[in-house]
Coordinates of C-alpha atoms in Angstrom, one line a residue:
M1 CA 23.9 24.7 -26.1
K2 CA 20.8 25.2 -24.1
C3 CA 20.5 28.4 -26.5
K4 CA 21.0 27.6 -29.2
L5 CA 17.8 27.5 -32.3
N6 CA 16.2 24.5 -33.1
I7 CA 13.8 23.5 -36.2
L8 CA 10.7 24.6 -34.0
D9 CA 12.5 28.0 -33.0
R10 CA 13.3 28.7 -36.8
Y11 CA 9.7 28.2 -37.4
I12 CA 7.8 30.2 -34.7
I13 CA 10.2 32.8 -35.3
R14 CA 9.7 33.1 -39.5
T15 CA 6.2 33.0 -39.2
F16 CA 5.5 35.5 -36.3
I17 CA 8.0 38.1 -37.6
T18 CA 5.9 37.1 -41.0
T19 CA 2.7 36.9 -40.1
Y20 CA 3.4 40.3 -38.0
F21 CA 4.6 42.9 -41.1
F22 CA 2.0 40.8 -43.2
A23 CA -0.6 42.7 -41.0
I24 CA 0.5 45.9 -40.8
L25 CA 0.8 45.9 -44.9
L26 CA -2.7 44.5 -44.6
I27 CA -4.0 47.4 -42.5
I28 CA -1.9 49.9 -43.3
G29 CA -3.6 49.8 -46.9
I30 CA -6.8 49.9 -45.7
V31 CA -6.1 52.9 -43.7
I32 CA -4.3 54.5 -45.9
I33 CA -8.0 54.0 -48.6
F34 CA -9.8 56.0 -45.7
D35 CA -7.4 58.9 -45.4
I36 CA -7.3 59.6 -48.1
S37 CA -11.3 59.8 -48.7
E38 CA -11.6 61.9 -45.6
K39 CA -9.1 64.6 -46.9
I40 CA -9.0 64.6 -50.3
D41 CA -10.9 67.8 -50.2
D42 CA -8.2 69.9 -47.8
F43 CA -5.1 69.2 -50.9
V44 CA -7.3 70.2 -53.5
A45 CA -8.4 73.2 -51.9
K46 CA -4.9 73.9 -51.0
E47 CA -3.1 72.2 -54.7
A48 CA -1.3 70.1 -52.6
P49 CA 1.0 68.8 -55.0
L50 CA 1.0 64.7 -55.6
R51 CA 4.7 64.9 -54.6
A52 CA 4.1 66.3 -51.6
I53 CA 1.0 63.9 -50.3
I54 CA 3.1 61.0 -51.4
V55 CA 6.4 61.7 -50.3
D56 CA 6.2 64.4 -47.6
Y57 CA 2.9 63.0 -46.1
Y58 CA 1.7 59.4 -46.3
F59 CA 5.0 58.1 -46.6
N60 CA 6.1 59.7 -43.2
F61 CA 3.0 58.9 -41.9
I62 CA 4.0 55.4 -42.1
P63 CA 6.3 55.1 -39.8
Y64 CA 4.3 56.5 -37.2
F65 CA 1.3 55.2 -38.2
V66 CA 3.2 51.5 -37.4
N67 CA 4.7 52.4 -34.2
M68 CA 1.3 53.9 -32.9
F69 CA -0.3 50.5 -33.4
S70 CA 2.6 48.4 -32.9
P71 CA 0.7 46.4 -29.6
L72 CA -2.4 46.3 -31.9
F73 CA -0.5 44.0 -34.4
V74 CA 1.5 42.8 -31.8
F75 CA -1.1 40.7 -29.8
I76 CA -3.2 40.0 -33.7
T77 CA 0.0 38.2 -34.5
V78 CA 0.1 36.7 -31.6
I79 CA -3.0 35.1 -31.7
F80 CA -3.8 34.7 -35.4
F81 CA -0.4 32.1 -35.5
T82 CA -0.9 30.5 -32.6
S83 CA -4.9 30.2 -32.1
K84 CA -4.1 28.2 -35.2
L85 CA -0.6 26.1 -33.4
A86 CA -3.8 24.9 -31.3
S87 CA -6.1 24.5 -33.4
N88 CA -4.6 21.9 -35.3
S89 CA -3.3 19.9 -31.9
E90 CA 0.2 21.3 -32.7
I91 CA 1.2 22.6 -28.7
I92 CA 0.0 19.6 -27.4
A93 CA 1.5 17.5 -30.3
M94 CA 4.9 20.1 -28.6
L95 CA 3.8 19.4 -24.9
S96 CA 3.5 15.7 -25.8
G97 CA 6.9 15.6 -27.0
G98 CA 8.2 16.6 -23.8
I99 CA 8.8 20.9 -24.9
S100 CA 7.4 22.8 -22.0
F101 CA 5.6 25.9 -21.7
N102 CA 8.5 27.9 -20.6
R103 CA 10.5 26.8 -23.7
M104 CA 7.5 27.1 -25.8
L105 CA 7.2 31.0 -25.1
R106 CA 11.6 31.4 -25.5
P107 CA 11.2 31.6 -29.7
Y108 CA 8.3 33.7 -29.0
F109 CA 10.7 36.0 -26.9
I110 CA 13.0 36.3 -29.7
S111 CA 10.6 37.5 -31.8
A112 CA 9.1 40.1 -29.6
F113 CA 12.6 41.0 -28.4
V114 CA 13.7 41.9 -32.6
I115 CA 10.1 43.7 -33.0
A116 CA 10.8 45.8 -30.0
L117 CA 14.3 46.8 -31.1
M118 CA 12.9 48.2 -34.0
S119 CA 10.0 49.6 -31.9
L120 CA 13.2 51.1 -29.6
S121 CA 14.7 52.8 -33.7
L122 CA 11.9 53.8 -34.8
N123 CA 10.5 55.7 -31.6
L124 CA 13.6 57.7 -31.0
F125 CA 15.7 58.3 -34.5
V126 CA 13.5 57.2 -37.7
I127 CA 9.9 58.6 -36.7
P128 CA 11.0 61.7 -35.0
P129 CA 12.8 63.0 -38.8
A130 CA 9.8 62.1 -40.8
N131 CA 7.2 63.3 -38.5
K132 CA 9.2 66.2 -39.6
N133 CA 8.3 66.6 -43.1
R134 CA 4.6 65.5 -41.8
L135 CA 3.7 68.1 -40.3
A136 CA 5.9 70.8 -41.9
F137 CA 3.2 69.9 -44.6
E138 CA 0.3 69.4 -42.5
E139 CA 0.5 73.0 -41.2
Q140 CA 0.8 74.0 -45.2
Y141 CA -1.5 71.8 -46.2
M142 CA -3.5 70.7 -43.7
K143 CA -4.4 72.7 -40.7
K144 CA -4.9 75.9 -40.0
A145 CA -2.3 78.5 -39.3
F146 CA -1.1 78.4 -36.0
D147 CA -2.4 81.3 -33.7
N148 CA -1.5 81.7 -29.6
L149 CA -4.0 82.6 -27.6
N150 CA -2.2 81.9 -24.5
R151 CA -2.8 85.2 -22.5
N152 CA -0.6 86.5 -19.7
I153 CA 2.8 84.7 -21.0
H154 CA 5.6 83.9 -18.2
F155 CA 8.6 82.2 -19.0
Q156 CA 12.3 81.8 -17.4
L157 CA 15.0 83.3 -19.7
E158 CA 17.8 82.0 -17.7
P159 CA 18.5 81.5 -14.2
N160 CA 18.3 84.8 -13.2
Q161 CA 16.2 86.6 -16.1
F162 CA 12.6 86.2 -16.8
V163 CA 10.0 87.8 -18.9
Y164 CA 6.1 88.7 -19.1
M165 CA 3.9 89.0 -21.7
E166 CA 0.5 90.0 -21.2
S167 CA -0.7 89.0 -25.3
F168 CA 1.7 87.7 -28.3
F169 CA -0.5 87.9 -31.4
S170 CA 1.1 85.1 -34.3
L171 CA 0.1 87.3 -36.9
N172 CA 2.5 89.9 -36.9
N173 CA 5.3 88.7 -34.4
T174 CA 3.3 91.0 -31.6
A175 CA 3.6 90.7 -27.4
N176 CA 1.4 93.1 -25.9
R177 CA 3.0 94.4 -22.5
F178 CA 6.1 92.9 -22.2
T179 CA 8.2 93.1 -18.9
L180 CA 11.4 91.9 -18.8
E181 CA 13.1 91.4 -15.3
T182 CA 17.0 90.7 -14.0
F183 CA 18.1 89.6 -10.3
S184 CA 21.5 88.9 -9.2
E185 CA 21.2 87.1 -5.9
N186 CA 17.9 87.2 -5.4
Q187 CA 17.7 91.1 -5.9
L188 CA 16.0 92.9 -8.5
V189 CA 18.2 95.0 -10.1
S190 CA 16.4 95.4 -13.8
K191 CA 13.5 96.1 -14.9
L192 CA 12.5 96.7 -18.1
S193 CA 8.5 97.1 -19.7
A194 CA 7.2 97.8 -23.0
D195 CA 4.3 98.6 -25.1
R196 CA 4.8 96.7 -27.2
A197 CA 7.4 93.9 -28.3
V198 CA 7.9 92.8 -31.8
W199 CA 9.8 90.4 -33.6
D200 CA 12.8 91.8 -36.2
A201 CA 13.8 88.6 -38.2
N202 CA 17.0 91.2 -39.4
F203 CA 19.0 90.6 -36.7
M204 CA 16.6 88.3 -34.9
G205 CA 15.7 89.7 -32.0
W206 CA 13.2 91.9 -30.0
R207 CA 12.3 95.9 -31.7
L208 CA 10.7 97.5 -27.9
E209 CA 8.6 100.1 -27.9
Q210 CA 7.4 103.0 -25.8
Y211 CA 9.1 100.6 -23.2
F212 CA 10.8 102.0 -19.6
I213 CA 12.9 101.2 -17.1
R214 CA 14.4 100.9 -14.4
H215 CA 17.8 100.2 -13.0
I216 CA 18.3 98.8 -9.0
D217 CA 21.4 99.4 -7.5
G218 CA 21.2 98.9 -3.5
D219 CA 19.8 101.8 -2.9
I220 CA 20.0 103.8 -5.8
E221 CA 17.2 103.7 -8.7
T222 CA 17.6 105.2 -12.1
I223 CA 15.2 105.8 -14.9
E224 CA 15.3 105.4 -18.5
R225 CA 12.7 106.1 -21.4
G226 CA 12.4 105.6 -24.9
Q227 CA 10.3 104.7 -28.5
R228 CA 12.2 102.3 -29.7
R229 CA 15.3 99.6 -28.1
D230 CA 16.4 96.8 -29.8
T231 CA 17.3 93.7 -27.2
V232 CA 17.8 89.8 -28.2
L233 CA 16.7 87.1 -26.0
N234 CA 16.5 83.5 -24.9
L235 CA 13.5 83.1 -26.5
T236 CA 12.5 83.2 -30.7
V237 CA 9.6 84.0 -32.7
Q238 CA 9.3 80.6 -33.8
E239 CA 9.0 79.2 -30.2
L240 CA 5.7 81.2 -29.5
K241 CA 4.5 80.0 -32.9
Q242 CA 5.3 76.3 -32.2
R243 CA 2.5 73.8 -31.2
K244 CA 2.6 71.6 -28.8
S245 CA 3.1 68.2 -31.4
A246 CA 6.2 70.0 -32.5
V247 CA 7.6 67.9 -29.5
E248 CA 7.0 65.2 -32.0
A249 CA 10.0 66.0 -34.9
L250 CA 12.7 65.7 -32.1
D251 CA 14.7 62.9 -31.7
Y252 CA 15.7 61.1 -27.8
Y253 CA 18.7 63.5 -27.2
E254 CA 16.6 66.8 -28.4
L255 CA 13.8 66.1 -26.4
N256 CA 15.3 64.9 -23.4
Q257 CA 17.0 68.9 -24.1
E258 CA 13.7 70.3 -24.4
I259 CA 12.4 68.9 -22.0
E260 CA 15.0 70.6 -20.0
K261 CA 14.0 73.9 -20.8
L262 CA 10.7 73.6 -20.9
K263 CA 10.5 73.0 -17.1
M264 CA 13.0 76.1 -16.7
R265 CA 10.6 78.2 -18.5
G266 CA 7.6 76.9 -16.5
D267 CA 6.3 76.0 -19.9
N268 CA 3.2 73.7 -19.7
R269 CA 3.9 72.4 -22.9
V270 CA 6.3 70.3 -21.2
K271 CA 4.1 68.3 -19.8
Y272 CA 3.6 66.9 -24.4
A273 CA 6.9 66.3 -24.0
Q274 CA 7.3 64.4 -21.1
I275 CA 4.9 62.4 -22.3
Q276 CA 6.0 62.2 -25.5
K277 CA 9.7 60.5 -23.6
N278 CA 7.8 58.0 -21.3
T279 CA 4.6 56.4 -24.2
R280 CA 8.6 56.3 -27.1
L281 CA 10.2 53.9 -24.8
A282 CA 6.3 51.9 -22.7
V283 CA 5.6 50.9 -26.5
P284 CA 8.3 48.9 -27.6
F285 CA 8.6 46.6 -24.0
S286 CA 5.0 46.4 -24.6
A287 CA 5.6 44.0 -26.7
F288 CA 6.6 41.2 -24.3
I289 CA 3.9 41.4 -22.3
L290 CA 1.1 41.4 -25.2
T291 CA 3.3 38.8 -26.8
L292 CA 3.2 36.6 -23.4
M293 CA -0.7 37.4 -22.8
G294 CA -1.9 36.5 -26.4
V295 CA 0.3 32.9 -26.2
A296 CA -1.5 32.5 -22.6
L297 CA -4.7 32.7 -24.0
S298 CA -3.9 31.6 -28.3
S299 CA -2.5 27.7 -26.8
R300 CA -5.3 26.0 -27.0
K301 CA -8.1 24.3 -28.2
R302 CA -11.7 26.6 -28.1
R303 CA -15.6 26.1 -29.7
G304 CA -15.7 29.3 -31.0
G305 CA -12.1 28.4 -32.7
I306 CA -9.8 31.4 -34.2
G307 CA -12.6 33.4 -34.6
L308 CA -13.3 33.8 -31.1
N309 CA -9.2 34.7 -30.0
I310 CA -9.0 36.8 -32.4
G311 CA -11.7 39.3 -31.4
V312 CA -10.8 39.0 -27.8
G313 CA -7.3 39.8 -29.2
I314 CA -8.5 42.9 -31.2
A315 CA -10.9 43.9 -28.0
L316 CA -7.6 43.9 -24.9
S317 CA -5.4 45.4 -27.8
F318 CA -7.2 48.3 -28.4
T319 CA -7.8 48.5 -24.1
Y320 CA -4.5 48.8 -24.1
I321 CA -4.2 51.7 -25.9
L322 CA -7.0 53.2 -25.0
F323 CA -5.4 53.2 -20.9
L324 CA -2.3 54.4 -22.5
R325 CA -4.1 57.3 -23.8
F326 CA -6.3 57.8 -20.6
S327 CA -2.8 57.5 -18.6
E328 CA -1.8 60.5 -20.3
M329 CA -4.4 62.4 -18.4
F330 CA -2.8 61.6 -15.4
V331 CA -0.1 64.1 -16.0
H332 CA -2.2 67.1 -18.1
S333 CA -4.0 66.5 -14.6
D334 CA -1.1 66.4 -12.2
V335 CA -2.2 63.1 -11.1
L336 CA 1.1 61.0 -11.5
P337 CA 4.4 62.5 -12.5
P338 CA 4.6 60.9 -16.1
L339 CA 7.2 58.5 -15.9
V340 CA 4.8 56.5 -13.8
A341 CA 1.4 57.2 -15.5
L342 CA 2.8 55.8 -19.6
W343 CA 3.8 52.9 -17.5
V344 CA 0.9 51.8 -15.6
P345 CA -1.2 49.6 -18.9
N346 CA 2.4 48.1 -18.8
M347 CA 2.1 47.5 -14.8
L348 CA -1.1 46.4 -15.2
F349 CA -1.3 44.2 -18.4
A350 CA 1.7 43.0 -16.6
I351 CA -0.4 41.5 -13.5
V352 CA -3.2 40.2 -16.1
A353 CA -0.3 37.9 -18.7
V354 CA 1.4 37.0 -15.2
V355 CA -1.9 35.6 -14.1
L356 CA -2.5 34.1 -17.6
Y357 CA 0.5 32.8 -18.0
R358 CA 0.1 30.7 -14.5
L359 CA -3.2 29.4 -16.1
A360 CA -2.2 29.1 -19.5
P361 CA 0.0 25.0 -18.4
K362 CA -3.0 24.0 -16.7

């Protein structure tokens, strides 16, 4: 019966979760007002329908925003609620009544588990389809048409097939100086070169213009030339015209598949996809760390009262979010692998939380 929740446990859980959602609703309302004032000119200029603004953008923007700032909401909730308990001497009464500090933490961690589970579910399965609609709206009404400015593009399409483009123009779906190399047992067996490769939507393939093919069979080499050749490759024009943020619209399983494909192709966008994957897993876990830190910081009366604790809580939670964004730089600069870099903020804050936890009962 040790795991049975008593009245005090249910009170803390109910108040914790209620305060968490109240903070979300309050801040979301403020953020939406500022966001509308900032983007109203774009909506008017692009003649975005009111229904699309509300349904396609803001309804899908809310879960994205909530999850992005979930650590902030959790920390502020814990600081506010626990500071209130401390200022009313309720924590002193709990400890004096024989409840240990560790036992007092149980309902907090149950609440953190509920929030972490909700955040993880949102991250893996709810937010990706919502992001798909949100990103489509932004593409149509808020952003300029995407133009792939990369030059000297290299891709590995298959284990034995490599493609090269000197440049690609998104406006007319055309690649210049196109080369396709095919290998067999580490030996070049075919090299196709073309002045231009144009995407043809009719057969979902590439139309090569002024092409030249070298066929190599041992010591025998044959040449083939032509004005036009149609070919289908494991590469679509949509992939070349895709922003790196497109991975935000992939669920967990689709994201893993995309990462494997980008790795095989040697596409630099794989780093952004790996950041997405590890961030989705790391942020929910922070609910436990920030809950422990928040309780340890605000469980005793302070001269500055609740206001001081809330100020400290906001500062620390923004520091966590800043660390999370800063750690992405370690991935882009190849200093740390994504699995390590995106968990560094959790590791550092976990150490701080443990230190504060050991000091709190004293």
